[in-house]
Coordinates of C-alpha atoms in Angstrom, one line a residue:
M1412 CA 120.2 122.1 84.4
S1413 CA 120.6 119.1 84.7
I1414 CA 120.9 117.9 88.8
R1415 CA 124.1 115.4 88.9
S1416 CA 123.0 113.6 91.9
T1417 CA 119.6 112.4 90.4
R1418 CA 121.1 109.1 89.4
E1419 CA 122.2 108.8 93.0
R1420 CA 118.7 109.7 94.1
N1421 CA 117.4 107.6 92.6
L1422 CA 119.8 105.0 93.6
W1423 CA 118.9 105.0 97.0
A1424 CA 116.1 107.0 98.8
Q1425 CA 117.8 107.4 102.3
F1426 CA 119.9 110.4 100.5
D1427 CA 116.9 112.7 100.4
A1428 CA 115.3 111.6 103.4
L1429 CA 118.8 111.5 104.7
Q1430 CA 119.2 115.7 104.1
L1431 CA 114.9 116.3 103.9
G1432 CA 116.4 115.6 108.2
S1433 CA 118.3 118.1 107.8
G1434 CA 116.4 120.8 107.7
W1435 CA 115.8 120.7 103.3
D1436 CA 113.3 121.8 102.2
E1437 CA 111.8 118.7 100.0
A1438 CA 111.9 121.5 96.9
D1439 CA 115.4 121.9 97.3
I1440 CA 115.8 117.8 96.4
G1441 CA 115.0 119.0 93.0
K1442 CA 117.6 122.3 93.3
P1443 CA 121.1 122.2 92.1
Q1444 CA 122.9 121.5 95.1
I1445 CA 126.1 123.5 95.7
L1446 CA 128.8 122.7 98.8
V1447 CA 129.8 126.0 100.9
E1448 CA 132.2 125.4 102.8
D1449 CA 134.1 127.7 105.2
V1450 CA 136.7 127.8 107.7
F1451 CA 134.3 129.4 110.2
G1452 CA 135.7 129.1 113.8
D1453 CA 137.3 130.6 117.4
S1454 CA 140.6 130.0 115.8
H1455 CA 141.5 133.2 114.7
P1456 CA 140.4 136.3 113.1
G1457 CA 140.8 135.2 109.8
S1458 CA 137.9 132.9 110.6
T1459 CA 136.0 133.7 113.4
H1460 CA 133.4 136.2 111.2
L1461 CA 133.0 133.4 108.3
D1462 CA 130.1 131.7 108.8
Q1463 CA 127.8 135.2 108.7
V1464 CA 130.4 135.5 104.7
S1465 CA 128.8 131.7 103.6
E1466 CA 125.2 132.9 105.5
H1467 CA 125.3 135.6 102.6
I1468 CA 126.5 133.3 99.7
C1469 CA 123.8 131.2 100.3
R1470 CA 121.5 134.2 100.0
G1471 CA 122.6 134.0 96.6
I1472 CA 122.6 130.5 96.1
Y1473 CA 119.0 130.5 96.8
E1474 CA 118.0 133.6 94.7
T1475 CA 119.4 131.8 91.8
G1476 CA 117.0 128.7 92.3
G1477 CA 119.4 126.5 93.6
A1478 CA 120.1 124.4 97.5
P1479 CA 123.2 125.2 99.4
G1480 CA 124.8 123.0 101.9
R1481 CA 126.9 124.1 103.9
F1482 CA 130.0 122.4 105.4
H1483 CA 132.7 123.8 108.2
A1484 CA 136.6 122.6 108.7
T1485 CA 137.9 125.4 110.9
D1486 CA 141.8 126.3 109.5
I1487 CA 144.7 126.9 112.5
C1488 CA 146.6 130.6 113.0
D1489 CA 150.1 131.0 112.2
G1490 CA 150.2 133.7 115.2
C1491 CA 149.2 131.7 117.5
A1492 CA 152.0 128.9 116.8
Q1493 CA 154.8 131.2 117.6
G1494 CA 157.5 130.4 119.7
H1495 CA 156.2 126.2 120.4
D1496 CA 155.9 123.1 118.4
G1497 CA 152.4 124.2 117.4
M1498 CA 154.0 126.4 114.8
N1499 CA 155.2 122.6 113.9
M1500 CA 151.4 122.1 112.8
I1501 CA 151.3 124.9 111.0
L1502 CA 152.2 123.7 107.2
A1503 CA 150.8 119.8 106.8
S1504 CA 147.3 121.9 107.9
R1505 CA 147.5 122.7 104.9
E1506 CA 147.0 119.2 103.1
A1507 CA 144.4 118.1 105.8
L1508 CA 142.2 120.7 104.5
A1509 CA 142.4 120.5 100.9
D1510 CA 141.3 116.5 101.8
M1511 CA 138.6 117.5 104.2
V1512 CA 137.4 119.6 101.2
E1513 CA 137.7 116.9 98.6
L1514 CA 135.6 114.3 101.5
H1515 CA 133.1 116.5 101.6
A1516 CA 133.0 116.9 98.3
G1517 CA 133.3 113.9 97.4
F1518 CA 130.5 111.6 99.2
V1519 CA 127.7 113.1 97.4
P1520 CA 127.6 114.7 93.9
W1521 CA 127.5 118.3 94.5
D1522 CA 127.3 120.6 90.7
G1523 CA 129.3 122.8 92.3
M1524 CA 131.3 124.9 95.1
V1525 CA 132.0 128.0 96.8
L1526 CA 135.1 127.6 99.4
I1527 CA 135.1 130.8 101.7
S1528 CA 139.3 131.5 103.9
S1529 CA 140.6 134.7 105.3
C1530 CA 144.5 133.0 106.2
D1531 CA 147.8 131.3 105.2
K1532 CA 147.1 128.1 105.2
S1533 CA 143.7 127.7 104.2
I1534 CA 143.7 129.9 101.0
P1535 CA 146.0 127.3 99.1
A1536 CA 144.4 124.3 100.2
H1537 CA 140.9 125.9 99.3
L1538 CA 142.5 126.4 96.2
K1539 CA 143.9 123.2 96.0
A1540 CA 141.2 121.4 96.4
M1541 CA 139.1 123.1 93.8
A1542 CA 141.7 122.9 91.2
R1543 CA 141.9 119.0 92.9
V1544 CA 137.9 117.9 92.6
N1545 CA 137.3 120.6 89.7
I1546 CA 134.1 121.1 89.8
P1547 CA 132.8 124.8 88.6
A1548 CA 133.7 126.8 91.8
I1549 CA 134.2 129.9 93.3
F1550 CA 136.5 131.1 96.3
V1551 CA 135.8 134.5 98.4
P1552 CA 138.3 135.9 100.6
G1553 CA 136.9 136.9 104.0
G1554 CA 138.6 140.3 104.0
S1555 CA 140.7 142.6 106.1
M1556 CA 141.7 143.4 109.4
R1557 CA 141.1 147.5 110.4
P1558 CA 144.5 148.5 111.2
G1559 CA 145.9 149.4 114.9
P1560 CA 146.6 152.3 116.5
N1561 CA 148.6 154.4 114.0
Q1562 CA 148.1 152.6 111.4
T1563 CA 150.3 149.7 112.8
T1564 CA 149.5 146.0 112.9
S1565 CA 149.5 142.9 114.7
L1566 CA 153.3 142.7 114.7
V1567 CA 153.9 145.4 117.2
A1568 CA 154.1 141.6 118.9
G1569 CA 157.8 141.5 117.7
S1570 CA 159.0 144.2 119.8
I1571 CA 156.5 143.6 122.4
S1572 CA 157.7 139.5 122.8
L1573 CA 161.8 141.4 122.7
R1574 CA 161.4 143.4 125.7
Q1575 CA 159.4 141.3 127.6
R1576 CA 162.4 138.8 127.0
E1577 CA 165.1 141.3 127.7
N1578 CA 163.3 142.9 130.3
D1579 CA 163.6 146.1 128.7
G1580 CA 161.4 148.4 130.5
I1581 CA 158.2 147.2 128.9
T1582 CA 155.1 147.8 131.6
E1583 CA 152.1 145.6 132.4
S1584 CA 150.3 148.3 131.0
E1585 CA 152.1 148.9 127.4
I1586 CA 151.6 144.7 126.9
R1587 CA 148.0 145.7 127.9
D1588 CA 147.6 148.3 125.5
Y1589 CA 148.6 145.9 122.6
K1590 CA 146.9 143.3 123.1
L1591 CA 143.7 145.1 123.4
T1592 CA 144.5 147.0 119.5
G1593 CA 146.6 144.3 118.4
C1594 CA 143.7 142.7 116.0
P1595 CA 141.6 145.1 116.1
S1596 CA 138.8 143.5 114.0
C1597 CA 138.2 140.2 112.4
G1598 CA 139.5 139.8 108.9
A1599 CA 143.4 138.7 107.8
C1600 CA 146.0 140.8 108.8
T1601 CA 146.3 144.2 107.8
F1602 CA 150.2 143.7 106.3
L1603 CA 150.6 141.7 103.0
G1604 CA 151.7 138.7 104.6
T1605 CA 150.8 135.0 103.4
A1606 CA 146.9 135.6 103.9
S1607 CA 146.9 138.8 102.0
T1608 CA 149.2 137.5 99.7
M1609 CA 147.3 134.6 98.9
Q1610 CA 144.1 136.3 99.1
C1611 CA 145.0 138.3 96.0
M1612 CA 146.5 135.2 94.4
A1613 CA 143.1 133.5 93.9
E1614 CA 141.4 137.1 92.4
A1615 CA 144.8 137.1 89.9
L1616 CA 144.6 133.4 89.5
G1617 CA 141.1 134.3 88.2
L1618 CA 139.4 131.9 91.1
A1619 CA 137.5 135.0 93.0
L1620 CA 135.1 137.5 91.9
P1621 CA 137.1 141.0 90.1
G1622 CA 138.5 143.6 93.4
S1623 CA 137.2 140.9 96.0
A1624 CA 141.0 140.4 97.0
L1625 CA 141.6 142.5 101.0
V1626 CA 137.7 144.3 101.1
P1627 CA 138.0 145.6 104.8
A1628 CA 136.1 142.3 106.7
T1629 CA 133.8 144.8 108.6
M1630 CA 132.6 146.8 105.2
R1631 CA 129.4 145.7 103.5
D1632 CA 131.5 145.0 100.8
I1633 CA 131.9 141.8 101.6
Q1634 CA 128.4 140.9 101.9
A1635 CA 128.0 141.6 98.8
Y1636 CA 130.9 140.0 97.6
A1637 CA 129.4 136.9 99.4
R1638 CA 125.8 137.3 98.0
R1639 CA 127.3 138.1 93.8
A1640 CA 129.8 134.9 94.6
G1641 CA 126.7 132.6 95.3
R1642 CA 124.2 133.9 92.8
Q1643 CA 127.6 132.9 90.1
I1644 CA 127.8 130.2 91.3
M1645 CA 124.6 128.9 90.1
K1646 CA 125.5 130.0 86.6
L1647 CA 129.0 128.6 86.6
A1648 CA 127.9 125.7 86.8
E1649 CA 125.0 125.8 84.6
L1650 CA 127.6 126.4 81.7
N1651 CA 130.0 123.8 83.6
L1652 CA 133.0 125.9 83.7
R1653 CA 135.6 124.6 86.3
P1654 CA 138.7 125.6 87.9
S1655 CA 140.4 123.6 84.9
D1656 CA 139.2 125.5 82.4
I1657 CA 140.6 128.8 84.8
L1658 CA 143.7 127.5 86.1
T1659 CA 146.3 127.5 83.3
P1660 CA 149.9 128.3 82.6
A1661 CA 148.4 132.0 81.8
A1662 CA 146.8 132.2 84.7
F1663 CA 149.4 131.0 87.1
R1664 CA 152.2 133.4 85.3
N1665 CA 149.5 136.2 85.7
A1666 CA 149.7 135.5 89.2
I1667 CA 153.6 135.1 89.7
I1668 CA 153.6 138.9 87.6
V1669 CA 150.9 140.5 90.1
H1670 CA 153.3 138.7 93.3
S1671 CA 156.4 140.2 91.7
A1672 CA 154.4 143.7 91.4
I1673 CA 152.9 143.4 95.1
G1674 CA 155.7 142.3 96.8
G1675 CA 154.2 138.9 98.1
S1676 CA 155.0 136.6 101.1
T1677 CA 157.7 134.7 99.6
N1678 CA 155.4 131.2 100.4
A1679 CA 153.6 131.5 97.1
T1680 CA 156.8 130.2 96.0
L1681 CA 155.0 127.3 98.0
H1682 CA 151.8 127.3 97.6
L1683 CA 151.1 128.6 93.8
P1684 CA 153.0 125.0 92.6
S1685 CA 151.0 122.9 94.6
I1686 CA 147.8 124.3 93.3
A1687 CA 149.6 124.0 89.9
R1688 CA 150.8 120.2 90.8
E1689 CA 147.0 119.6 91.7
L1690 CA 146.5 119.7 87.5
D1691 CA 149.8 118.1 86.8
L1692 CA 151.4 121.5 85.6
E1693 CA 155.0 122.3 87.5
L1694 CA 155.5 125.6 88.2
S1695 CA 159.3 126.4 88.3
P1696 CA 161.4 127.8 90.6
D1697 CA 163.5 129.9 88.0
L1698 CA 160.1 131.5 86.4
F1699 CA 159.6 132.6 89.8
D1700 CA 163.3 134.6 89.5
E1701 CA 162.2 135.0 85.3
I1702 CA 159.6 136.8 86.3
N1703 CA 160.8 139.6 89.1
R1704 CA 163.5 140.5 87.3
I1705 CA 161.5 142.0 84.6
I1706 CA 158.1 143.3 86.8
P1707 CA 157.9 147.1 88.0
H1708 CA 157.0 146.2 92.2
I1709 CA 154.5 149.1 92.8
G1710 CA 153.2 148.2 95.6
N1711 CA 154.0 150.2 98.7
I1712 CA 152.5 147.6 101.3
N1713 CA 153.9 147.0 104.2
P1714 CA 156.4 145.3 105.3
S1715 CA 158.0 146.1 101.7
G1716 CA 156.6 149.7 101.8
E1717 CA 154.4 152.2 103.8
H1718 CA 151.2 151.5 103.6
L1719 CA 148.4 148.6 104.9
T1720 CA 146.2 146.3 103.6
E1721 CA 143.1 147.7 103.4
S1722 CA 144.4 151.1 102.3
F1723 CA 146.2 149.3 99.4
W1724 CA 141.8 147.4 98.4
F1725 CA 141.3 151.2 99.1
A1726 CA 143.5 152.5 96.1
G1727 CA 141.7 149.8 93.9
G1728 CA 143.8 146.4 95.1
I1729 CA 144.6 143.8 92.7
P1730 CA 142.5 145.3 89.5
A1731 CA 144.4 148.6 89.6
V1732 CA 147.8 146.5 89.7
Q1733 CA 146.4 144.3 87.0
I1734 CA 145.4 147.8 84.7
A1735 CA 149.0 149.1 85.7
L1736 CA 150.8 145.8 84.6
R1737 CA 148.3 144.6 81.3
D1738 CA 150.9 144.9 78.9
Y1739 CA 152.6 142.2 80.7
L1740 CA 149.5 140.3 81.5
D1741 CA 147.7 137.9 79.3
L1742 CA 144.4 139.1 79.1
D1743 CA 142.4 136.7 77.5
V1744 CA 142.8 134.0 80.5
M1745 CA 139.4 132.8 81.8
T1746 CA 138.3 133.6 84.8
V1747 CA 134.8 132.8 87.2
T1748 CA 132.6 135.9 86.1
G1749 CA 132.9 133.6 82.9
R1750 CA 134.2 136.8 81.2
T1751 CA 137.9 137.1 80.5
L1752 CA 140.6 139.1 82.6
G1753 CA 140.4 141.5 80.1
E1754 CA 136.6 142.2 79.7
N1755 CA 136.8 142.3 84.1
L1756 CA 139.3 145.3 83.6
E1757 CA 136.9 147.2 81.1
I1758 CA 133.6 146.1 83.6
I1759 CA 135.0 147.4 86.5
E1760 CA 137.0 150.7 85.2
K1761 CA 132.7 151.1 84.0
D1762 CA 131.3 150.8 87.2
G1763 CA 133.5 153.7 88.7
F1764 CA 135.2 150.6 91.3
F1765 CA 138.2 152.5 91.4
E1766 CA 136.3 156.2 92.1
R1767 CA 134.2 155.0 94.0
N1768 CA 136.2 153.5 97.0
E1769 CA 139.4 156.5 96.8
G1770 CA 137.5 158.7 98.8
Y1771 CA 138.4 156.1 101.4
L1772 CA 141.8 156.5 100.7
H1773 CA 141.3 160.4 101.8
N1774 CA 140.3 159.6 105.3
Y1775 CA 143.7 158.7 105.8
H1776 CA 144.8 161.8 103.4
L1777 CA 146.3 159.2 101.3
T1778 CA 145.9 158.8 97.6
R1779 CA 146.1 156.1 94.9
E1780 CA 149.5 156.3 93.8
Q1781 CA 151.0 156.5 97.1
V1782 CA 149.7 153.1 98.1
I1783 CA 150.0 151.9 94.6
L1784 CA 153.1 153.4 92.6
P1785 CA 152.8 154.1 89.1
V1786 CA 154.9 151.6 87.1
S1787 CA 157.3 155.1 85.9
E1788 CA 158.0 155.9 89.0
A1789 CA 158.8 152.4 90.5
R1790 CA 162.0 151.9 92.7
E1791 CA 162.9 148.6 91.5
T1792 CA 162.4 145.4 89.3
G1793 CA 160.5 142.5 91.1
S1794 CA 160.6 141.5 94.8
I1795 CA 161.8 137.9 95.6
A1796 CA 164.9 135.9 94.4
I1797 CA 166.0 132.5 94.1
L1798 CA 168.8 131.6 94.8
K1799 CA 171.3 129.0 94.4
G1800 CA 174.8 127.7 94.5
N1801 CA 176.6 124.8 96.7
L1802 CA 174.7 125.1 99.7
A1803 CA 171.7 125.3 97.6
P1804 CA 172.0 123.3 95.2
E1805 CA 167.5 123.2 94.0
G1806 CA 167.6 126.5 95.2
A1807 CA 166.3 129.3 98.1
V1808 CA 164.3 132.3 98.3
I1809 CA 164.7 135.4 99.6
K1810 CA 162.4 138.5 99.7
Y1811 CA 164.2 141.2 98.9
S1812 CA 162.0 144.0 98.8
A1813 CA 161.9 144.3 102.4
C1814 CA 165.9 143.7 102.7
V1815 CA 167.7 147.0 103.1
E1816 CA 170.3 147.4 100.3
S1817 CA 173.5 146.9 102.1
M1818 CA 171.8 143.4 103.1
R1819 CA 171.5 142.5 99.5
S1820 CA 175.0 140.6 99.8
L1821 CA 176.9 139.9 102.1
K1822 CA 180.3 137.2 102.8
G1823 CA 179.5 136.1 106.4
T1824 CA 181.0 133.4 109.6
A1825 CA 178.1 130.9 110.0
R1826 CA 176.5 130.1 113.4
V1827 CA 174.7 126.8 113.0
Y1828 CA 171.4 126.0 115.4
D1829 CA 169.4 122.5 114.5
S1830 CA 166.4 124.6 116.2
E1831 CA 165.1 127.6 115.9
E1832 CA 163.8 127.7 119.5
D1833 CA 168.4 127.9 119.7
A1834 CA 168.7 129.8 117.4
H1835 CA 165.8 132.7 119.1
D1836 CA 167.0 132.1 121.9
A1837 CA 170.9 133.1 121.3
V1838 CA 169.5 136.3 119.8
V1839 CA 168.3 136.9 123.0
A1840 CA 170.4 136.0 124.8
G1841 CA 173.3 138.5 122.8
E1842 CA 175.2 135.9 121.0
I1843 CA 175.1 136.7 117.4
N1844 CA 177.1 139.3 116.5
P1845 CA 177.0 142.5 113.8
G1846 CA 178.5 140.5 110.1
E1847 CA 177.6 136.8 111.1
I1848 CA 174.6 134.3 109.1
L1849 CA 173.0 132.8 111.3
V1850 CA 172.0 129.1 110.0
I1851 CA 169.0 127.2 111.2
R1852 CA 168.5 123.9 110.0
Y1853 CA 166.2 120.9 110.3
E1854 CA 163.2 123.3 109.7
G1855 CA 162.2 122.0 106.9
P1856 CA 158.8 120.0 105.0
R1857 CA 160.9 116.8 106.3
G1858 CA 162.3 118.0 109.1
S1859 CA 160.1 119.0 111.0
G1860 CA 156.8 120.0 109.1
M1861 CA 158.7 123.9 107.8
P1862 CA 157.5 126.1 110.3
E1863 CA 158.2 129.7 110.2
M1864 CA 160.6 131.6 111.2
L1865 CA 159.5 135.6 112.1
M1866 CA 159.9 135.0 116.1
T1867 CA 163.7 135.1 115.3
T1868 CA 163.2 137.4 112.7
E1869 CA 160.8 139.7 114.4
A1870 CA 164.1 139.8 117.2
I1871 CA 166.7 140.2 114.8
V1872 CA 165.1 143.6 113.5
C1873 CA 163.9 144.6 116.8
D1874 CA 167.0 144.9 118.3
R1875 CA 169.0 147.7 117.6
R1876 CA 172.8 146.3 117.3
L1877 CA 171.8 143.8 114.8
N1878 CA 169.0 145.4 112.7
G1879 CA 170.6 145.6 109.2
M1880 CA 173.8 143.5 110.3
V1881 CA 172.5 140.1 110.1
S1882 CA 171.6 137.1 107.7
L1883 CA 169.3 134.1 108.2
V1884 CA 169.5 130.9 106.3
T1885 CA 167.4 128.3 106.7
D1886 CA 165.6 125.2 105.2
G1887 CA 162.2 126.6 107.0
R1888 CA 159.9 129.2 106.2
F1889 CA 159.2 132.9 106.6
S1890 CA 156.1 134.9 107.5
G1891 CA 155.3 137.0 104.3
A1892 CA 155.4 139.8 107.4
T1893 CA 159.3 139.2 107.5
R1894 CA 161.4 142.1 107.2
G1895 CA 165.1 141.7 106.9
A1896 CA 168.3 139.3 105.0
A1897 CA 166.0 136.1 105.4
I1898 CA 166.7 133.4 102.9
G1899 CA 164.8 130.8 103.5
H1900 CA 163.3 127.6 101.9
V1901 CA 167.0 125.9 101.3
S1902 CA 166.7 122.9 99.2
P1903 CA 167.5 119.9 99.6
E1904 CA 166.9 120.8 102.9
A1905 CA 168.9 119.1 105.9
A1906 CA 166.5 116.4 106.3
A1907 CA 167.0 115.0 103.6
G1908 CA 170.9 115.1 103.3
G1909 CA 171.4 118.9 101.6
P1910 CA 174.1 120.7 102.2
L1911 CA 172.8 122.8 105.2
A1912 CA 173.3 119.4 107.2
Y1913 CA 177.6 119.5 107.2
I1914 CA 177.6 122.9 107.7
R1915 CA 179.3 123.9 111.1
T1916 CA 179.5 127.3 112.8
G1917 CA 182.9 129.1 111.7
D1918 CA 181.9 128.3 108.4
I1919 CA 181.8 131.0 105.6
I1920 CA 178.7 131.8 103.7
A1921 CA 178.5 134.4 100.7
Y1922 CA 175.1 134.7 98.9
D1923 CA 174.7 138.3 96.2
I1924 CA 170.7 138.6 95.3
E1925 CA 172.1 140.2 92.6
A1926 CA 174.1 137.2 90.8
R1927 CA 171.5 135.0 92.6
T1928 CA 174.0 132.7 94.3
L1929 CA 174.0 131.7 97.8
D1930 CA 177.2 128.8 99.1
I1931 CA 179.8 127.8 101.3
V1932 CA 182.9 129.2 100.3
G1933 CA 185.0 128.4 103.5
L1934 CA 185.5 126.1 105.6
D1935 CA 186.5 126.6 109.6
G1936 CA 187.2 130.3 109.0
T1937 CA 189.4 129.6 105.8
E1938 CA 188.4 130.6 102.6
M1939 CA 188.9 127.4 99.8
S1940 CA 188.7 126.8 96.2
P1941 CA 184.9 125.2 95.4
D1942 CA 186.7 121.8 94.8
A1943 CA 188.1 121.9 97.7
I1944 CA 185.0 122.8 99.5
A1945 CA 183.0 120.1 97.8
A1946 CA 185.6 117.6 98.6
A1947 CA 185.0 119.1 102.2
L1948 CA 181.8 118.5 102.6
D1949 CA 181.4 114.8 100.9
E1950 CA 184.1 113.8 104.2
R1951 CA 181.5 115.2 105.9
R1952 CA 179.1 113.7 104.7
R1953 CA 180.9 109.8 104.8
T1954 CA 182.2 111.1 108.8
W1955 CA 179.1 112.8 110.2
P1956 CA 176.5 110.9 112.3
A1957 CA 173.0 110.9 111.7
R1958 CA 170.8 113.3 112.8
P1959 CA 168.2 110.9 115.4
Q1960 CA 164.9 112.1 114.3
K1961 CA 161.9 113.1 117.1
P1962 CA 159.1 110.5 117.2
R1963 CA 156.2 111.8 115.6
K1964 CA 152.7 110.5 115.6
G1965 CA 149.5 110.7 113.1
I1966 CA 149.1 113.8 110.6
L1967 CA 152.3 115.4 111.6
K1968 CA 154.7 111.8 110.7
R1969 CA 152.6 111.7 107.6
Y1970 CA 153.3 114.7 106.7
T1971 CA 157.4 115.0 106.9
E1972 CA 157.7 111.5 105.8
S1973 CA 156.3 112.4 102.6
A1974 CA 156.7 115.6 102.2
L1975 CA 158.1 117.1 99.3
S1976 CA 160.8 120.0 98.5
A1977 CA 160.2 123.3 99.2
M1978 CA 160.9 124.3 95.6
Q1979 CA 158.4 121.7 94.1
G1980 CA 155.8 123.3 96.8
A1981 CA 156.1 120.9 99.8
G1982 CA 152.7 118.9 98.8
Y1983 CA 152.3 116.0 99.2

């Protein structure tokens, strides 16, 4: 195999000296060199174990004649950022991490790279960087956390936090017990939030080894996948098989089909288009809607279903979903195995992958069909919808699979807030009434960096008076764990002059998921014709004072001044 760095080494002898001074062996200099980059650090359970995963990748590279170079750029956690301004930094971190990998991959000529992460923004950052750098590359998912007591997830925090604020008879012992058991191991949170969704998307795109998404992070299997990835990257380097050979329009369509079938996070509607843009491909929001109208929703996975991500992997994970949906998928797409998707599925079936792991399900008294429904038993089609109307001319997104039937269409009075903090305080204070539609604006990419609204959605669903009775509409985004009638990504956002900026408390909003509509249907408590509403909104635009922007600096300033619309992926 030719070594990409040969010319540069001959230009400047210090190149070799610096690597030798870093602990490389002299024999390593003439080997193919592979960048191995993870997000290891003490930030959260999804990152804390990844140095061990990287070590096994490096062993696989050494085994097959390569020399690995290890780099780290720690990611940050949505869960730790709930309820304060740190949440504004989270989506911007996707761009920063992608830039860091680009820098690490670009300052010397690597022959290939392996990227390792587990969670919400680091996975799409790594996939964006893979597409941008476009050298042979494999993604290794960091796997799933163990379940909490009684098959609970870390989101027991929602009810705990609400009861703390309401002084609802909660004891210090109960709070402490949750803290000691809410996150019982390393790995991504064990519901199908954005972290777990994006692990699945990496595999569905063909960038991760078959079966590797959501492997339990504490099992030997994650080390085996890491070792295989180390060996496989050497084959990809020899073939010069690059992400651009894998990330085709057909591959993205396949990924959206899988996303629809498992009930994935709405954040994928941000991340997949942003990854595609790195290769000058456009993923229209309408494509998500088109696919969700026809694909059976077969993933019975929390929060849209009952079971946790560990059980999903035991049931066969993404390969089992792909086999169930093979008639909808393009099986000829290329993957990081150097084989097509169809070939991968044949191999994994013959290997006994499904039978070998199903016994783990039996430990929980479950069968595969309880976790991944047969297509014939799917209860609904798709899981998300793109809504449009005079409140969201470019679009908005809702995960209807996590919304009760009775809240899938509604006409209600708007209660409008200019920040999530104010809206959350109103919910906790009992100021929101059943049947109202809570509006949170100026939380889009240009407004504040597009924080997620999990704290507020959990406050609603954990309030017996409001659960199943109050909808939320925002230009911000949601956690993949969000439950209820939560409509986000409203575009154009308020900070960009979208209609959301000119609505006020007392106006009337109507939405209908089946009809895919989201509209202002009345002003100041009076229903009006669409033409009258358009004229009144134009008058409000002319007369309302501009909302002053908080002073910002650094990365948040750069992000909010240049971010694209949520319907375009909210990247730079």
